[in-house]
XYZ file of C-alpha atoms in Angstrom:
678
model
C 18.063 51.983 -68.009
C 17.888 48.698 -66.182
C 20.018 45.680 -65.606
C 19.972 43.019 -68.261
C 18.627 40.234 -66.122
C 20.238 36.840 -66.295
C 17.819 34.580 -68.118
C 17.067 31.340 -66.375
C 17.314 28.388 -68.717
C 14.361 26.051 -68.939
C 15.014 22.497 -69.980
C 14.485 22.212 -73.736
C 11.825 19.947 -75.120
C 13.443 16.898 -76.617
C 13.403 16.587 -80.352
C 11.491 14.309 -82.629
C 12.495 10.711 -82.921
C 13.070 9.051 -86.240
C 11.987 5.765 -87.685
C 14.133 2.805 -86.661
C 16.649 1.982 -89.362
C 15.094 -1.404 -90.129
C 11.794 0.253 -90.965
C 13.129 2.844 -93.411
C 12.609 0.649 -96.458
C 9.101 -0.268 -95.334
C 8.201 3.383 -94.889
C 9.652 4.325 -98.280
C 7.401 1.702 -99.851
C 4.442 3.133 -97.980
C 5.177 6.627 -99.285
C 5.358 5.263 -102.831
C 1.917 3.738 -102.417
C 0.268 6.877 -101.112
C 2.267 9.668 -102.711
C 3.877 12.620 -100.980
C 0.738 14.751 -100.838
C -1.693 12.318 -99.229
C -1.922 11.593 -95.535
C -2.287 7.837 -94.928
C -3.703 8.379 -91.436
C -6.911 6.419 -91.931
C -5.221 3.323 -93.348
C -2.419 3.312 -90.772
C -4.789 3.728 -87.841
C -6.945 0.921 -89.225
C -3.890 -1.372 -89.292
C -3.550 -0.912 -85.514
C -6.473 -3.314 -85.156
C -4.772 -6.067 -87.135
C -4.435 -9.474 -85.413
C -0.850 -9.609 -86.717
C 1.740 -8.097 -84.380
C 4.008 -7.434 -87.367
C 1.317 -5.348 -89.070
C 0.604 -3.421 -85.873
C 4.315 -2.763 -85.416
C 4.631 -1.631 -89.029
C 1.660 0.730 -88.617
C 3.091 2.291 -85.440
C 6.522 2.707 -87.017
C 4.946 4.291 -90.095
C 2.922 6.719 -87.972
C 6.117 7.592 -86.118
C 7.690 8.572 -89.426
C 4.725 10.317 -91.018
C 3.893 12.633 -88.090
C 7.361 14.184 -88.333
C 5.771 16.149 -91.180
C 3.772 18.518 -88.996
C 1.124 19.116 -91.665
C 0.003 15.489 -91.290
C -0.679 15.755 -87.541
C -4.206 17.257 -87.806
C -5.252 14.305 -89.970
C -4.208 11.883 -87.247
C -5.756 13.913 -84.427
C -9.062 14.211 -86.300
C -9.141 10.422 -86.507
C -8.664 10.043 -82.742
C -5.077 8.797 -83.076
C -4.237 9.286 -79.392
C -7.109 7.125 -78.152
C -6.316 4.473 -80.747
C -2.586 4.411 -80.041
C -3.017 4.469 -76.250
C -3.987 0.769 -75.896
C -1.005 -0.147 -78.071
C 1.258 0.879 -75.158
C 0.079 -2.285 -73.385
C 0.062 -4.549 -76.459
C 1.085 -8.172 -75.978
C 4.070 -7.576 -78.283
C 7.047 -5.665 -76.870
C 7.938 -4.473 -80.373
C 4.470 -2.955 -80.787
C 4.747 -1.308 -77.367
C 8.040 0.293 -78.338
C 6.927 1.575 -81.746
C 3.549 2.779 -80.412
C 5.265 4.724 -77.652
C 7.696 6.108 -80.223
C 4.787 7.224 -82.407
C 3.191 9.077 -79.491
C 6.580 10.523 -78.595
C 6.912 11.886 -82.140
C 3.366 13.177 -82.108
C 3.999 15.079 -78.882
C 7.377 16.436 -79.992
C 6.289 17.526 -83.469
C 2.872 18.776 -82.409
C 4.113 21.046 -79.639
C 2.417 22.183 -76.465
C -1.136 22.200 -77.798
C -0.911 18.602 -78.992
C 0.699 17.514 -75.706
C -2.126 19.058 -73.724
C -4.643 17.362 -76.009
C -2.886 14.034 -75.479
C -3.116 14.418 -71.715
C -6.754 15.430 -72.056
C -7.345 12.158 -73.927
C -5.895 10.273 -70.959
C -2.619 9.108 -72.471
C -1.081 9.290 -68.994
C -3.092 6.273 -67.794
C -1.654 3.675 -70.204
C 1.743 5.386 -70.069
C 1.851 5.042 -66.279
C 0.782 1.380 -66.498
C 3.454 0.748 -69.142
C 6.199 2.255 -67.000
C 5.111 0.192 -64.005
C 5.266 -3.011 -66.037
C 8.667 -2.085 -67.480
C 10.134 -1.370 -64.064
C 8.696 -4.605 -62.686
C 10.348 -6.386 -65.610
C 13.754 -4.993 -64.651
C 13.798 -7.038 -61.456
C 11.663 -9.978 -62.544
C 12.360 -13.121 -60.549
C 12.372 -15.169 -63.737
C 15.707 -14.895 -65.538
C 14.834 -13.457 -68.966
C 16.849 -13.886 -72.102
C 19.315 -11.081 -72.705
C 17.529 -9.823 -75.835
C 14.174 -9.859 -74.047
C 15.621 -7.833 -71.175
C 17.002 -5.253 -73.588
C 13.617 -5.061 -75.293
C 11.949 -4.132 -72.000
C 14.522 -1.408 -71.416
C 14.037 -0.094 -74.971
C 10.306 0.203 -74.330
C 11.021 1.961 -71.040
C 13.349 4.377 -72.825
C 10.613 5.435 -75.266
C 8.105 5.701 -72.414
C 10.373 7.912 -70.306
C 11.029 10.178 -73.283
C 7.299 10.529 -73.934
C 6.733 11.280 -70.249
C 9.523 13.868 -70.328
C 7.949 15.719 -73.228
C 4.449 15.676 -71.777
C 5.635 16.991 -68.402
C 7.647 19.718 -70.129
C 4.619 20.910 -72.098
C 1.576 20.189 -69.933
C 0.961 21.315 -66.345
C -1.720 18.620 -66.096
C 0.824 15.945 -67.009
C 3.176 17.311 -64.361
C 0.355 17.165 -61.823
C -0.265 13.507 -62.722
C 3.467 12.854 -62.388
C 3.424 14.319 -58.879
C 0.393 12.348 -57.719
C 0.807 8.972 -59.462
C 4.141 7.973 -57.968
C 5.942 8.326 -61.285
C 9.016 9.797 -59.596
C 9.937 6.418 -58.128
C 9.539 4.733 -61.532
C 11.798 7.251 -63.295
C 14.360 6.911 -60.500
C 14.293 3.122 -61.047
C 15.181 3.782 -64.699
C 18.004 6.044 -63.552
C 19.313 3.265 -61.332
C 19.880 1.164 -64.472
C 22.814 3.419 -65.418
C 25.352 0.614 -65.008
C 23.381 -1.681 -67.349
C 21.798 0.823 -69.787
C 23.206 4.336 -69.858
C 20.857 5.406 -72.656
C 17.801 4.664 -70.493
C 19.454 6.333 -67.504
C 20.147 9.493 -69.523
C 16.503 9.675 -70.640
C 15.438 9.298 -67.004
C 17.910 11.986 -65.927
C 16.594 14.381 -68.580
C 13.071 13.752 -67.313
C 14.072 14.291 -63.673
C 15.922 17.475 -64.571
C 12.683 18.779 -66.101
C 10.132 17.698 -63.496
C 12.176 18.950 -60.516
C 12.426 22.482 -61.880
C 10.050 24.927 -60.151
C 7.878 22.089 -58.840
C 7.431 22.612 -55.076
C 4.684 19.967 -54.845
C 7.150 17.303 -55.936
C 10.135 18.679 -54.044
C 8.356 18.661 -50.703
C 7.727 14.932 -51.038
C 11.283 13.875 -51.880
C 12.866 11.192 -49.739
C 16.463 10.390 -48.946
C 16.407 7.347 -51.243
C 15.885 9.563 -54.302
C 18.647 11.924 -53.191
C 20.888 8.929 -52.581
C 20.418 7.604 -56.125
C 21.221 11.015 -57.593
C 24.292 11.413 -55.409
C 25.513 7.953 -56.403
C 25.217 8.908 -60.073
C 26.933 12.244 -59.430
C 29.864 10.576 -57.687
C 30.208 7.714 -60.177
C 33.446 7.489 -62.120
C 32.627 5.480 -65.254
C 34.488 6.789 -68.302
C 32.875 8.117 -71.469
C 30.937 11.134 -72.631
C 27.547 9.501 -72.070
C 28.460 9.035 -68.410
C 29.624 12.661 -68.297
C 26.231 13.773 -69.591
C 24.485 11.537 -67.055
C 26.460 13.066 -64.167
C 25.766 16.570 -65.472
C 22.012 15.949 -65.549
C 22.178 14.515 -62.036
C 24.018 17.672 -60.952
C 21.276 19.835 -62.499
C 18.568 17.830 -60.776
C 20.299 18.121 -57.402
C 20.610 21.865 -57.949
C 16.850 22.017 -58.586
C 16.358 20.107 -55.314
C 18.777 22.218 -53.273
C 16.029 23.424 -50.944
C 15.128 19.821 -50.089
C 18.642 18.639 -49.276
C 19.284 17.703 -45.634
C 21.055 20.596 -43.941
C 23.969 18.396 -42.905
C 24.675 17.368 -46.503
C 23.762 20.542 -48.340
C 27.192 22.190 -48.520
C 28.933 18.950 -49.450
C 26.390 18.098 -52.153
C 26.439 21.569 -53.727
C 30.230 21.504 -53.746
C 30.105 18.150 -55.555
C 27.626 19.607 -58.051
C 29.948 22.511 -58.894
C 32.965 20.180 -59.059
C 31.129 18.005 -61.570
C 30.211 20.981 -63.761
C 33.803 22.196 -63.607
C 35.140 18.793 -64.674
C 32.728 18.722 -67.597
C 33.913 22.131 -68.803
C 37.522 20.929 -68.574
C 36.929 18.606 -71.530
C 38.394 20.020 -74.748
C 35.958 19.523 -77.619
C 38.499 20.808 -80.107
C 40.695 17.784 -79.321
C 38.105 15.164 -78.417
C 35.887 15.476 -81.500
C 38.741 14.769 -83.986
C 39.869 11.900 -81.741
C 36.374 10.389 -81.706
C 36.067 10.703 -85.471
C 39.465 9.030 -85.893
C 38.371 6.209 -83.591
C 35.285 5.720 -85.740
C 37.444 5.433 -88.874
C 39.744 2.889 -87.197
C 36.765 0.818 -86.085
C 35.339 0.835 -89.608
C 38.659 -0.343 -91.026
C 38.852 -3.206 -88.529
C 35.278 -4.457 -88.831
C 33.112 -5.584 -91.747
C 31.458 -2.717 -93.578
C 28.200 -1.694 -91.977
C 25.128 -1.693 -94.189
C 24.967 1.463 -96.297
C 21.508 2.184 -94.971
C 22.874 2.884 -91.461
C 25.402 5.431 -92.688
C 22.800 6.977 -94.968
C 20.226 7.129 -92.157
C 22.716 8.799 -89.807
C 23.655 11.336 -92.471
C 20.029 12.091 -93.299
C 19.214 12.443 -89.622
C 22.060 14.914 -89.197
C 20.965 16.890 -92.249
C 17.367 16.991 -90.999
C 18.591 18.150 -87.609
C 20.475 21.067 -89.205
C 17.468 21.969 -91.356
C 15.239 21.984 -88.281
C 17.719 24.306 -86.555
C 17.409 26.737 -89.469
C 13.699 26.410 -90.195
C 12.086 25.523 -86.873
C 9.641 28.158 -85.653
C 10.723 30.050 -82.608
C 9.003 29.527 -79.275
C 8.977 31.823 -76.288
C 11.297 31.307 -73.375
C 10.945 33.912 -70.637
C 9.367 36.290 -73.104
C 12.132 36.035 -75.675
C 11.991 34.203 -78.972
C 14.440 31.336 -79.123
C 14.876 28.256 -81.236
C 14.147 24.875 -79.745
C 17.113 22.644 -79.119
C 17.202 19.514 -81.249
C 19.105 16.450 -80.129
C 18.920 13.331 -82.274
C 21.624 11.347 -80.459
C 19.322 8.629 -79.135
C 18.142 7.896 -82.682
C 21.512 7.206 -84.237
C 22.094 3.671 -85.499
C 23.828 1.408 -83.012
C 27.020 1.548 -85.057
C 27.531 5.284 -84.470
C 28.938 5.066 -80.952
C 31.595 7.742 -81.497
C 29.078 10.224 -82.871
C 26.839 9.475 -79.893
C 29.783 10.210 -77.600
C 30.554 13.511 -79.365
C 26.917 14.571 -79.160
C 26.761 13.618 -75.470
C 29.899 15.696 -74.817
C 28.419 18.829 -76.391
C 25.050 18.299 -74.700
C 26.782 17.881 -71.326
C 28.770 21.082 -71.747
C 25.729 23.046 -72.892
C 23.746 21.726 -69.926
C 26.584 22.516 -67.497
C 26.697 26.121 -68.688
C 22.908 26.428 -68.384
C 23.033 25.120 -64.816
C 25.710 27.681 -63.903
C 23.526 30.414 -65.412
C 20.660 29.245 -63.208
C 22.961 29.259 -60.177
C 23.715 32.908 -60.868
C 20.078 33.726 -61.525
C 17.913 35.668 -59.137
C 14.929 33.817 -57.717
C 12.721 36.808 -58.551
C 9.599 35.328 -60.177
C 9.566 38.075 -62.786
C 11.505 37.337 -65.947
C 11.033 40.737 -67.552
C 14.052 42.579 -68.855
C 13.354 45.271 -66.282
C 12.134 43.327 -63.314
C 12.675 45.872 -60.554
C 9.951 48.378 -59.840
C 10.967 51.979 -59.297
C 9.126 55.151 -58.479
C 9.031 58.537 -60.123
C 8.249 60.131 -56.785
C 10.112 63.373 -56.040
C 11.799 61.712 -53.067
C 13.798 59.554 -55.485
C 15.649 62.546 -56.889
C 19.412 62.215 -56.994
C 21.911 65.069 -56.681
C 21.864 65.621 -60.447
C 18.110 66.058 -60.525
C 17.415 62.609 -61.997
C 15.613 59.693 -60.396
C 17.775 57.137 -58.603
C 15.389 54.326 -59.506
C 17.055 53.653 -62.830
C 20.653 53.347 -61.694
C 19.591 51.160 -58.787
C 18.510 48.517 -61.290
C 22.167 47.679 -61.907
C 22.685 46.195 -58.461
C 24.293 42.708 -58.503
C 22.093 39.650 -58.464
C 22.143 37.444 -55.404
C 24.613 34.553 -55.246
C 24.990 32.536 -52.060
C 28.373 32.547 -50.358
C 28.647 28.761 -50.612
C 27.993 28.665 -54.354
C 30.178 31.726 -54.941
C 33.042 30.068 -53.087
C 32.606 26.783 -54.945
C 32.572 28.484 -58.351
C 35.750 30.389 -57.531
C 37.581 27.442 -55.952
C 36.915 25.290 -59.024
C 38.039 28.082 -61.409
C 34.656 28.100 -63.118
C 34.861 31.725 -64.394
C 38.135 30.975 -66.209
C 36.725 27.759 -67.689
C 33.581 29.532 -68.866
C 35.697 32.188 -70.553
C 37.661 29.441 -72.286
C 34.427 27.917 -73.589
C 33.501 31.183 -75.308
C 36.231 30.328 -77.826
C 35.063 28.316 -80.811
C 36.722 24.913 -81.338
C 39.646 24.949 -83.721
C 39.832 24.293 -87.443
C 40.511 20.563 -87.048
C 37.208 19.922 -85.242
C 35.323 22.016 -87.793
C 36.937 20.200 -90.714
C 36.032 16.807 -89.219
C 32.382 17.836 -88.986
C 32.249 19.403 -92.438
C 33.797 16.385 -94.134
C 31.321 13.800 -92.854
C 27.560 14.293 -93.364
C 26.592 12.410 -90.210
C 28.860 14.662 -88.100
C 27.830 17.925 -89.690
C 25.080 18.776 -87.217
C 27.714 18.985 -84.462
C 28.734 22.368 -85.891
C 25.470 23.925 -84.727
C 25.846 22.238 -81.366
C 29.357 23.667 -80.965
C 27.991 27.109 -81.827
C 25.329 26.690 -79.160
C 27.914 25.768 -76.523
C 29.799 28.959 -77.385
C 26.640 31.060 -77.083
C 25.738 29.436 -73.765
C 29.256 30.153 -72.509
C 28.860 33.837 -73.407
C 25.514 33.956 -71.603
C 27.145 32.231 -68.653
C 29.959 34.792 -68.665
C 27.354 37.555 -68.553
C 25.733 35.869 -65.534
C 29.040 35.516 -63.715
C 29.950 39.150 -64.394
C 26.527 40.183 -63.082
C 26.908 38.313 -59.795
C 30.588 38.547 -58.836
C 32.865 41.446 -57.991
C 36.028 42.368 -59.879
C 38.356 40.929 -57.237
C 36.663 37.521 -57.334
C 37.171 37.464 -61.086
C 40.902 38.122 -60.898
C 41.101 41.911 -60.720
C 42.100 44.439 -63.360
C 44.363 42.202 -65.448
C 41.757 39.438 -65.726
C 38.997 41.861 -66.701
C 41.168 43.510 -69.341
C 42.052 40.065 -70.676
C 38.375 39.149 -70.875
C 37.640 42.393 -72.704
C 40.428 41.679 -75.173
C 39.060 38.174 -75.701
C 35.515 39.402 -76.380
C 36.918 42.024 -78.722
C 38.698 39.308 -80.698
C 35.522 37.194 -80.871
C 33.487 40.066 -82.266
C 35.969 42.052 -84.323
C 38.428 39.333 -85.337
C 36.430 38.364 -88.433
C 35.986 40.445 -91.568
C 32.551 41.521 -90.372
C 30.563 41.302 -87.163
C 28.680 37.966 -86.922
C 24.968 38.225 -87.696
C 23.789 35.052 -85.956
C 21.127 36.231 -83.507
C 21.846 33.681 -80.795
C 25.567 34.507 -80.806
C 24.948 38.260 -81.028
C 22.488 38.192 -78.132
C 24.925 36.258 -75.955
C 28.106 38.179 -76.784
C 26.555 41.626 -76.478
C 25.051 40.831 -73.061
C 28.461 39.605 -71.861
C 30.130 42.694 -73.280
C 27.641 44.996 -71.553
C 28.237 43.366 -68.163
C 31.997 43.481 -68.618
C 32.072 47.134 -69.719
C 29.812 48.082 -66.812
C 32.237 46.455 -64.370
C 35.287 47.975 -66.063
C 33.699 51.438 -66.052
C 32.772 51.184 -62.373
C 36.423 50.406 -61.530
C 37.855 53.068 -63.879
C 39.794 50.352 -65.701
C 41.024 51.217 -69.241
C 39.302 49.019 -71.805
C 40.733 47.757 -75.068
C 37.783 48.288 -77.402
C 37.843 51.525 -79.385
C 34.730 53.711 -79.637
C 34.686 52.982 -83.376
C 34.569 49.230 -82.722
C 31.773 49.640 -80.213
C 29.890 51.840 -82.669
C 30.135 49.175 -85.369
C 28.913 46.528 -82.912
C 26.002 48.690 -81.811
C 25.069 49.497 -85.389
C 24.958 45.780 -86.217
C 22.983 45.025 -83.068
C 20.399 47.780 -83.576
C 19.425 46.081 -86.844
C 18.728 42.817 -84.994
C 15.100 41.732 -84.474
C 15.742 40.545 -80.888
C 14.800 43.366 -78.513
C 17.319 42.413 -75.810
C 20.159 42.692 -78.346
C 19.126 46.247 -79.234
C 18.686 47.146 -75.555
C 22.195 45.943 -74.712
C 23.640 47.676 -77.777
C 22.455 51.118 -76.718
C 23.410 50.371 -73.105
C 26.983 49.741 -74.275
C 26.994 53.103 -76.051
C 25.785 54.786 -72.863
C 28.431 53.075 -70.719
C 31.188 53.974 -73.177
C 30.027 57.554 -73.596
C 29.715 58.243 -69.881
C 33.298 56.993 -69.415
C 34.642 59.095 -72.297
C 32.844 62.200 -71.017
C 35.310 62.283 -68.107
C 38.307 62.473 -70.466
C 39.752 65.382 -72.446
C 39.493 65.652 -76.212
C 36.531 63.288 -76.592
C 33.860 65.717 -77.808
C 33.917 64.383 -81.373
C 33.449 60.789 -80.234
C 30.672 61.874 -77.870
C 28.920 63.522 -80.803
C 29.056 60.246 -82.705
C 27.634 58.323 -79.739
C 25.005 60.981 -79.070
C 23.760 60.932 -82.658
C 23.525 57.132 -82.580
C 21.526 57.169 -79.340
C 19.228 59.920 -80.622
C 18.536 57.912 -83.744
C 17.569 54.833 -81.733
C 15.479 56.846 -79.263
C 13.587 58.383 -82.177
C 13.265 55.544 -84.678
C 13.225 52.178 -82.890
C 9.763 50.614 -82.846
C 10.090 49.266 -79.287
C 9.543 51.514 -76.252
C 11.996 49.467 -74.185
C 14.770 50.265 -76.646
C 13.681 53.925 -76.881
C 13.883 54.198 -73.103
C 17.320 52.578 -72.914
C 18.616 54.996 -75.559
C 17.260 57.993 -73.651
C 18.804 56.697 -70.451
C 22.111 56.419 -72.298
C 21.827 60.046 -73.369
C 21.235 61.085 -69.760
C 24.409 59.242 -68.714
C 26.607 60.523 -71.526
C 25.629 64.176 -71.395
C 24.975 64.591 -67.677
C 28.211 66.394 -66.857
C 31.583 67.579 -68.165
C 32.964 70.158 -70.574
C 33.417 67.667 -73.410
C 29.813 66.513 -73.080
C 28.574 70.100 -73.037
C 30.399 70.896 -76.280
C 29.155 67.709 -77.940
C 25.550 68.328 -76.824
C 25.561 71.755 -78.463
C 27.117 70.461 -81.665
C 24.447 67.766 -82.151
C 21.614 70.097 -81.094
C 20.683 67.735 -78.281
C 18.286 70.121 -76.510
C 15.990 70.849 -79.489
C 16.116 67.179 -80.496
C 14.935 66.049 -77.042
C 12.255 68.743 -76.942
C 10.890 67.441 -80.237
C 11.063 63.858 -79.033
C 9.397 64.437 -75.637
C 5.742 64.665 -76.765
C 6.207 61.761 -79.175
C 7.655 59.558 -76.423
C 4.848 60.458 -74.002
C 2.196 59.751 -76.641
C 3.789 56.426 -77.519
C 3.710 55.332 -73.866
C 0.079 56.377 -73.579
C -0.944 54.666 -76.818
C 1.068 51.426 -76.706
C 2.125 50.970 -73.098
C -0.777 49.283 -71.357
C -1.372 46.474 -73.800
C 2.157 45.681 -74.880
C 4.429 46.085 -71.849
C 4.517 44.682 -68.320
C 3.784 46.757 -65.205
C 7.480 46.702 -64.293
C 8.474 47.954 -67.733
C 5.832 50.679 -67.619
C 7.106 51.773 -64.219
C 10.626 52.190 -65.594
C 9.299 53.956 -68.694
C 7.469 56.343 -66.386
C 10.800 57.103 -64.723
C 12.360 57.763 -68.104
C 9.531 60.104 -69.038
C 10.013 62.100 -65.834
C 13.794 62.096 -66.242
C 13.470 63.318 -69.823
C 11.518 66.357 -68.663
C 14.077 67.093 -65.946
C 17.024 66.508 -68.248
C 15.603 69.009 -70.728
C 15.329 71.476 -67.856
C 18.944 70.744 -66.920
C 20.138 71.413 -70.487
C 18.146 74.646 -70.646
C 19.724 75.781 -67.394
C 23.209 74.950 -68.670
C 22.537 76.860 -71.899
C 21.770 80.060 -70.004
C 25.122 80.086 -68.233
C-alpha cells in the first residue's frame, strides 16, 4: 500500500540519575523517619535555607533520590521546588552546586516534558547558564587549583551539562535560550576536556548531538572553531570504549551539521564520519563483554575488597534500570509508541570501570546504527507511515485498471552518492547484518551471573533491534548490486529466517518484532523485484504474519500484511500454488475485515489486489475463497469506516492513500466480475 518509511531516530532523553553512593545511608535514614507513603518535600525544601553547607548538600541529595519516585514530583512542584533549588546552583559550596544540579536533573528526567517546560518557565536556564560559565572559567583559571578542587568543578559541570541536555531535548524554549545565550561555546569547552575528563566530554557530546539536530538557527551560526573541535575528537585515537562512544557522538553531531561544513572539507569529513561508525561496528560485543567482566574479577582479586555498599548500589541500579525498561510508560517518537532509553552508566560507582566500558560500547554501537538510519532517511518533513500523497484521479490509472499512486510509494529513498559510496567502501551493510545477530551464550551468561551486569542484556537486545532497523533502511535506499547481488540477498534472507524461526516460537518482543519484520519486508520486496528465489516458506511467513497481526504496534501489522502481499504476488506467477494463495487470501481478508486500524485494513486490501490481480492460479484461488462476494460485502463497511473515523484519526497523507484504496477496491471488484463472466 505504501512504503514503510525509514524512521529517523531522535536522540533519547537521558535517564534519571541516582543518589551518590556516599549518601545512600543518609537517604535510607530519611526514609525511615518519614515512612514510605509520605512525601518529605516541605522539610527537605526548608533545609535548603540552612546556614550549614552539609545540611544543604544533604537536602539536595535527598531530593535527588526522592523525586525518582514520580508520584512525589507534584508535591515538590507545588512547593515551588524549582525556584528554591535554582539559587543552589550558584551556592558557595561546590558540593551543594553539584547535588542541587543533580536534583534538578532528576526532576527533569523523571518528570518528563511537561516538568521540563515548567522548569524553563520558572527561569531555571538563568542560573544554569551562569553556573556553566563559572565552571568553564574555572577550567582555565590562572590560579593553580588543587587536583581535587579541579575535579569538583568538572563534576559540577557534568551535572549541569546533563541538565541542559535534558531541558533542550524536551523544551523548545530551552533550545531557543541555548541558541541565543552562547551556550554552544560553553558545551564545546566541556567537550575539549576529553583528554582530562572523558565523562564530562561524553555528556557534552550527548548534548551537542541533541541540540544540533533539526536546529537551523544554531547551525547557521556555527564557526570553524566548533567544527575543528569536533573533527579533532573524531580523529582522536585514544583507546577504550568511552573514547569510542565519544567519537561516535562527535560523528553524529558532524552528520547533523553536514549542511554547514565548508565545501572543501565536506567529502573528507563525511568519509571520516562513516569510517568511524564502521570501526565502532567492528567491535565484537560477544568477545569484549566477557573480557571486560574477567578484567573486573582480576582487578578485584588484586585490590582490597571494595565496600559492599558500592557493589550493592551498582546491582540495585542495574535492577532498577531493567525494571524501568519493563514498566516505563511509552512516549511517542514520530507517531509511534516506543520506550525511552535508559542509561545509568554515569551513575555507577567509581570502582565499576569495566561495567562503564561495557555500557559505553553498547551505547556507541546503538548510536552508530541510529546515525546510519538517519543517513538513509529521507529529509521529507512528514514522518507518517504513508508520507507520499497520491491521487485517485482517472489519469492515474495503470494498465490493469488500478491507480499507479500506490505502487509508486515504494520508490527508493534518497541517499547521496558520497554517503552511498562511503557506506559501501567501508562494508557497512555487511557489518550491520552481522550486528543483527545476538551476542553468544558466553556474553549472556556473564550478564546473567552478576546483578550489576544484568541490565546489559536489554542493551544488547536494543543493539540487535537497531541493527535490524538499520538493515531495513539500507535495503530501502540501495540497489541489489550495491548490496552484493543475488547471493548476498539470499544469504540475508536465510539469516533473517534463522533469527525469526530458529527458536521454538516466534519472539513476541514488540521492539524486536517491529524491527525484524520491517527488515524482512524490505528484503522480500527487493528479492521479488529481481525474481530471486527466497528461502522462507509460505508457511513460515504465514506464522510470522499471524504473530505480527496480534501485535499492538500498527507498523508491525502493516508490514505483516505487506509481506503476505509480496509473497502472494510472487507465488501467483508459479504453477501449483493455488492452495497457498487461498491461505494467503483468507489471511488478508481476515485482516481487512477485522483489524481496528484503517491503515492496516488498507494495506491488507492492497495485498489482495497484488495477489489476485492476474494468473490462472490466482483466479482459481479467488473463486475457492469466494473473494468477490467477500469484497462486495466489505466495500460499504470500508467506505463507512473512512467516512466515520478518517478525518479525526488519520493524517491527510494517510487519507489520500485510503481514498486510492477505496477507488481501487471498486475497480478491483469490477475486474473480478468481468473475469467471472468469461
